[in-house]
Short mmCIF file of C-alpha atoms in Angstrom, two decimals:
data_model
loop_
_atom_site.label_atom_id
_atom_site.label_comp_id
_atom_site.label_asym_id
_atom_site.label_seq_id
_atom_site.Cartn_x
_atom_site.Cartn_y
_atom_site.Cartn_z
CA MET A 575 10.89 27.73 -21.32
CA SER A 576 9.91 25.84 -18.17
CA LEU A 577 6.34 25.05 -17.18
CA THR A 578 5.18 26.33 -13.81
CA TYR A 579 2.00 24.22 -13.68
CA ILE A 580 2.37 20.44 -13.68
CA PRO A 581 -0.76 18.23 -13.53
CA ARG A 582 -1.23 16.27 -10.34
CA VAL A 583 -1.61 12.98 -12.19
CA THR A 584 1.80 13.51 -13.84
CA GLN A 585 3.48 13.99 -10.47
CA LEU A 586 1.78 10.91 -9.02
CA ASP A 587 2.71 8.85 -12.08
CA SER A 588 6.37 9.76 -11.62
CA ILE A 589 6.30 8.41 -8.06
CA GLN A 590 4.62 5.23 -9.24
CA LEU A 591 7.20 4.78 -12.01
CA ASP A 592 10.01 5.06 -9.45
CA LYS A 593 8.41 2.29 -7.38
CA GLU A 594 8.01 0.11 -10.47
CA LEU A 595 11.67 0.60 -11.38
CA GLU A 596 12.85 -0.41 -7.92
CA ASP A 597 10.63 -3.52 -7.96
CA LEU A 598 11.94 -4.42 -11.42
CA LEU A 599 15.55 -4.25 -10.29
CA LYS A 600 14.74 -6.38 -7.24
CA GLN A 601 13.11 -8.98 -9.47
CA LEU A 602 16.21 -9.05 -11.69
CA VAL A 603 18.43 -9.59 -8.65
CA CYS A 604 16.17 -12.40 -7.45
CA GLN A 605 16.31 -14.02 -10.90
CA ALA A 606 20.10 -13.76 -10.96
CA THR A 607 20.46 -15.34 -7.50
CA LYS A 608 17.69 -17.94 -7.65
CA TYR A 609 20.20 -20.80 -7.96
CA PHE A 610 22.04 -19.85 -4.78
CA GLU A 611 21.69 -22.08 -1.75
CA PRO A 612 18.60 -21.27 0.36
CA GLY A 613 19.33 -18.84 3.16
CA VAL A 614 22.55 -17.45 1.70
CA LEU A 615 21.13 -14.01 0.86
CA GLN A 616 18.53 -13.88 3.61
CA PRO A 617 20.82 -12.25 6.25
CA ILE A 618 21.89 -9.47 3.85
CA LEU A 619 18.57 -8.63 2.19
CA PRO A 620 18.45 -5.14 3.80
CA GLU A 621 21.95 -4.45 2.46
CA LEU A 622 20.93 -5.60 -1.04
CA ASP A 623 17.92 -3.29 -0.98
CA LEU A 624 20.17 -0.47 0.26
CA LEU A 625 22.60 -1.10 -2.61
CA ILE A 626 19.81 -1.05 -5.22
CA ARG A 627 18.25 2.14 -3.87
CA THR A 628 21.65 3.84 -3.56
CA TRP A 629 22.50 2.97 -7.17
CA ILE A 630 19.18 4.42 -8.33
CA PHE A 631 19.73 7.53 -6.20
CA LYS A 632 23.28 8.06 -7.51
CA ASN A 633 22.34 7.75 -11.19
CA SER A 634 19.17 9.81 -10.93
CA LEU A 635 19.00 12.55 -8.30
CA CYS A 636 22.75 13.00 -7.80
CA ASP A 637 23.59 13.19 -11.49
CA LYS A 638 20.45 14.66 -13.06
CA SER A 639 18.48 16.31 -10.21
CA CYS A 640 15.47 14.13 -11.00
CA THR A 641 14.34 10.57 -10.45
CA PHE A 642 14.01 8.12 -13.32
CA GLY A 643 10.23 8.40 -13.16
CA GLN A 644 10.42 12.18 -13.37
CA GLN A 645 12.88 11.91 -16.25
CA MET A 646 10.46 9.72 -18.21
CA LEU A 647 7.78 12.38 -17.79
CA SER A 648 10.13 15.32 -18.54
CA LEU A 649 10.11 16.54 -14.93
CA LYS A 650 12.97 17.64 -12.70
CA TYR A 651 13.63 19.53 -9.49
CA LYS A 652 14.55 23.19 -9.64
CA THR A 653 18.33 23.12 -9.30
CA HIS A 654 18.65 26.50 -7.57
CA ASN A 655 16.63 25.11 -4.65
CA PHE A 656 18.28 21.66 -4.49
CA SER A 657 21.50 22.09 -2.51
CA ASN A 658 23.86 19.29 -1.45
CA LYS A 659 22.60 19.53 2.11
CA LYS A 660 19.04 18.90 0.97
CA LEU A 661 20.31 16.03 -1.17
CA TYR A 662 21.83 14.36 1.90
CA TRP A 663 18.60 14.81 3.87
CA TYR A 664 16.64 13.40 0.93
CA PHE A 665 18.86 10.32 0.91
CA PHE A 666 18.57 9.86 4.67
CA TYR A 667 14.75 10.10 4.66
CA THR A 668 14.00 8.00 1.57
CA ILE A 669 16.77 5.38 1.85
CA GLY A 670 18.58 5.61 5.19
CA LEU A 671 15.50 5.37 7.41
CA ARG A 672 14.12 2.44 5.41
CA TYR A 673 17.41 0.57 5.77
CA ILE A 674 17.57 1.20 9.52
CA ARG A 675 14.03 -0.08 9.97
CA GLU A 676 14.56 -3.18 7.80
CA ARG A 677 17.85 -4.03 9.50
CA ALA A 678 16.24 -3.64 12.93
CA MET A 679 13.39 -5.93 11.88
CA TYR A 680 15.89 -8.59 10.81
CA SER A 681 18.36 -8.24 13.68
CA PHE A 682 16.01 -7.58 16.61
CA THR A 683 13.07 -9.81 15.78
CA SER A 684 12.72 -11.07 19.35
CA ASN A 685 13.02 -7.61 20.96
CA SER A 686 9.42 -6.42 21.29
CA ASN A 687 10.41 -2.94 22.54
CA ILE A 688 12.43 -2.16 19.41
CA GLN A 689 9.73 -3.63 17.17
CA ASN A 690 7.02 -1.55 18.84
CA CYS A 691 9.17 1.59 18.60
CA PHE A 692 9.68 1.17 14.85
CA ASN A 693 6.01 0.32 14.34
CA LYS A 694 4.99 3.55 16.08
CA MET A 695 7.46 5.53 14.00
CA GLU A 696 6.11 3.96 10.83
CA THR A 697 2.53 4.75 11.84
CA PHE A 698 3.49 8.35 12.63
CA GLN A 699 5.18 8.69 9.23
CA LEU A 700 2.20 7.13 7.48
CA VAL A 701 -0.23 9.57 9.10
CA TRP A 702 1.86 12.55 8.00
CA GLU A 703 2.11 11.16 4.48
CA ILE A 704 -1.68 10.89 4.32
CA ILE A 705 -2.02 14.48 5.55
CA ASN A 706 0.52 15.63 2.96
CA PHE A 707 -1.33 13.76 0.22
CA LEU A 708 -4.57 15.54 1.13
CA ARG A 709 -2.70 18.85 1.04
CA PHE A 710 -1.21 17.91 -2.34
CA ILE A 711 -4.65 17.16 -3.78
CA GLN A 712 -5.71 20.68 -2.83
CA SER A 713 -2.57 22.64 -3.78
CA GLY A 714 -1.03 20.50 -6.54
CA LYS A 715 2.52 20.86 -5.18
CA HIS A 716 4.91 18.57 -3.25
CA PRO A 717 3.37 15.10 -3.83
CA ALA A 718 5.91 13.46 -1.50
CA LEU A 719 6.29 14.39 2.15
CA ILE A 720 10.05 14.86 1.83
CA ASP A 721 9.47 17.34 -1.02
CA PHE A 722 7.26 19.42 1.28
CA ILE A 723 9.71 19.22 4.19
CA LEU A 724 12.70 20.32 2.10
CA GLY A 725 10.71 22.76 -0.03
CA LEU A 726 11.61 21.06 -3.33
CA GLU A 727 9.68 22.20 -6.38
CA LEU A 728 9.20 20.46 -9.71
CA THR A 729 9.53 22.07 -13.10
CA ALA A 730 9.20 20.78 -16.67
CA ASP A 731 10.46 21.91 -20.05
CA LYS A 732 7.64 20.00 -21.74
CA LEU A 733 5.02 17.41 -20.88
CA THR A 734 5.33 14.47 -23.26
CA ARG A 735 3.11 11.58 -22.28
CA GLU A 736 2.34 10.00 -25.64
CA ASP A 737 4.26 6.81 -24.84
CA LEU A 738 2.74 6.45 -21.37
CA THR A 739 -0.96 7.09 -21.91
CA ASP A 740 -2.08 3.80 -23.43
CA PHE A 741 -5.00 2.13 -21.71
CA SER A 742 -3.07 -0.87 -20.35
CA TRP A 743 -0.49 1.35 -18.61
CA THR A 744 -3.16 3.65 -17.17
CA ARG A 745 -5.14 0.66 -15.92
CA GLU A 746 -2.03 -0.84 -14.29
CA LEU A 747 -1.28 2.40 -12.45
CA LEU A 748 -4.90 2.63 -11.34
CA TRP A 749 -4.90 -0.86 -9.84
CA HIS A 750 -1.56 -0.34 -8.11
CA ASN A 751 -2.81 2.88 -6.47
CA LEU A 752 -6.06 1.18 -5.47
CA ILE A 753 -4.23 -1.77 -3.88
CA GLU A 754 -1.91 0.61 -1.99
CA LEU A 755 -4.92 2.59 -0.74
CA ILE A 756 -6.64 -0.59 0.51
CA GLY A 757 -3.41 -1.72 2.18
CA THR A 758 -3.02 1.66 3.88
CA VAL A 759 -6.58 1.54 5.23
CA LEU A 760 -6.18 -2.04 6.45
CA SER A 761 -2.93 -1.17 8.22
CA LEU A 762 -4.77 1.43 10.31
CA VAL A 763 -7.59 -0.92 11.37
CA ASN A 764 -7.59 -3.19 14.39
CA MET A 765 -8.30 -6.47 12.60
CA PHE A 766 -8.92 -8.40 15.82
CA GLY A 767 -11.57 -5.94 16.97
CA LEU A 768 -13.01 -5.84 13.45
CA ARG A 769 -13.36 -9.61 13.44
CA GLN A 770 -15.21 -9.54 16.75
CA ARG A 771 -17.62 -6.87 15.51
CA MET A 772 -18.27 -8.74 12.29
CA SER A 773 -18.93 -11.98 14.20
CA ARG A 774 -21.45 -10.27 16.46
CA ILE A 775 -23.27 -8.65 13.54
CA LEU A 776 -23.39 -11.89 11.56
CA LYS A 777 -24.77 -13.75 14.55
CA TYR A 778 -27.40 -11.07 15.07
CA MET A 779 -28.49 -11.08 11.44
CA TRP A 780 -28.59 -14.81 10.85
CA TRP A 781 -29.51 -16.08 14.32
CA ARG A 782 -31.88 -13.43 15.67
CA ASN A 783 -34.97 -15.52 14.82
CA HIS A 784 -33.47 -18.71 16.25
CA THR A 785 -31.66 -17.75 19.45
CA GLY A 786 -34.54 -16.67 21.64
CA PRO A 787 -34.52 -17.71 25.28
CA LEU A 788 -37.30 -20.25 24.73
CA SER A 789 -36.40 -21.53 21.27
CA LYS A 790 -33.81 -24.01 20.11
CA CYS A 791 -32.07 -24.20 16.76
CA SER A 792 -32.66 -27.41 14.92
CA PRO A 793 -29.57 -28.79 13.24
CA ALA A 794 -29.14 -28.09 9.55
CA THR A 795 -30.27 -30.98 7.37
CA MET A 796 -29.26 -31.23 3.74
CA THR A 797 -31.97 -32.65 1.50
CA ILE A 798 -32.68 -32.67 -2.21
CA HIS A 799 -34.98 -29.67 -1.73
CA SER A 800 -32.54 -27.58 0.35
CA THR A 801 -31.76 -24.08 -0.92
CA CYS A 802 -29.21 -21.44 0.04
CA ALA A 803 -30.58 -18.86 2.48
CA CYS A 804 -28.82 -16.09 0.51
CA CYS A 805 -29.35 -16.82 -3.18
CA SER A 806 -32.32 -19.25 -2.87
CA GLU A 807 -30.58 -21.68 -5.23
CA LYS A 808 -29.23 -25.15 -4.67
CA PRO A 809 -26.22 -24.81 -2.35
CA ILE A 810 -22.78 -25.02 -3.96
CA LEU A 811 -20.27 -26.41 -1.44
CA PRO A 812 -22.86 -26.30 1.38
CA HIS A 813 -21.82 -24.64 4.66
CA THR A 814 -23.62 -23.90 7.92
CA MET A 815 -23.15 -21.30 10.64
CA GLY A 816 -24.53 -23.21 13.60
CA CYS A 817 -28.18 -22.60 12.77
CA SER A 818 -30.74 -24.53 10.70
CA HIS A 819 -29.88 -22.69 7.48
CA ILE A 820 -27.63 -23.91 4.70
CA PHE A 821 -25.50 -21.52 2.64
CA CYS A 822 -23.31 -21.64 -0.44
CA TYR A 823 -19.64 -21.30 0.40
CA TYR A 824 -19.27 -18.44 -2.07
CA CYS A 825 -22.30 -16.64 -0.66
CA LEU A 826 -20.75 -16.71 2.81
CA MET A 827 -17.44 -15.46 1.41
CA LEU A 828 -19.17 -12.61 -0.43
CA VAL A 829 -21.14 -11.59 2.65
CA GLY A 830 -17.96 -11.68 4.74
CA ILE A 831 -16.07 -9.48 2.27
CA LEU A 832 -18.91 -6.96 2.07
CA PHE A 833 -19.19 -6.77 5.86
CA THR A 834 -15.42 -6.42 6.18
CA PHE A 835 -15.24 -3.37 3.92
CA THR A 836 -18.38 -1.90 5.48
CA LEU A 837 -16.95 -2.21 8.97
CA ILE A 838 -13.58 -0.81 7.86
CA PHE A 839 -15.15 2.43 6.65
CA TRP A 840 -17.49 2.54 9.65
CA ALA A 841 -14.57 2.06 12.04
CA ARG A 842 -12.64 4.89 10.40
CA LEU A 843 -15.63 7.22 10.54
CA THR A 844 -16.30 6.54 14.22
#
């Protein structure tokens, strides 16, 4: 008896397990070739990635109609809706397009037109994947964009997660998803413009009482009684920002990180 309802977290975990498997195989290949001369494998790295992904695809989807991550969680695609034509399109979208992009990045590094074209295509794909993820959160079906495009549906005979629900594994998946989310947000932000905005805000906050038209900033002087303008403690690795104040290096780093994330969310909202 197959299960018609599959929890969203189970579907997302299967995708994450597939990524972990691919990274593990790449690490094994790197370990096996670490004694090669430098630069020997560099020209064929896209082909090595293509070979690894094709091997995974052949031994998972082609033979068993499910990925290795889905197999570990007792999931699989409905076979009556997974024709050979859809299998070819699945391979082209998940593996072929990635190879074409990686090969173009290696072979046409100096061609700005090709680079810009592939960057726009990647941004377009990323936007649609975000839209599909929001739709998946609401409907609970088709976690991957290619699943939605081809109309592939998951089914399960049972949901056995006893071996995968320990706290260390759950925590690792959580951090990986969080890092990917931060990376996705950062990739959509104009970092140069963000840096300019942050610089203007920092100058306004720290220099507004010392940059009047009739006033001059006295140079910062470190004495035995000097304290950090942020934490009011003795400065650790003292730094200045062009004004008369002295700051801890770590206080400045913390303020910069907080402003960066604040401006990222503000930039996305506006």
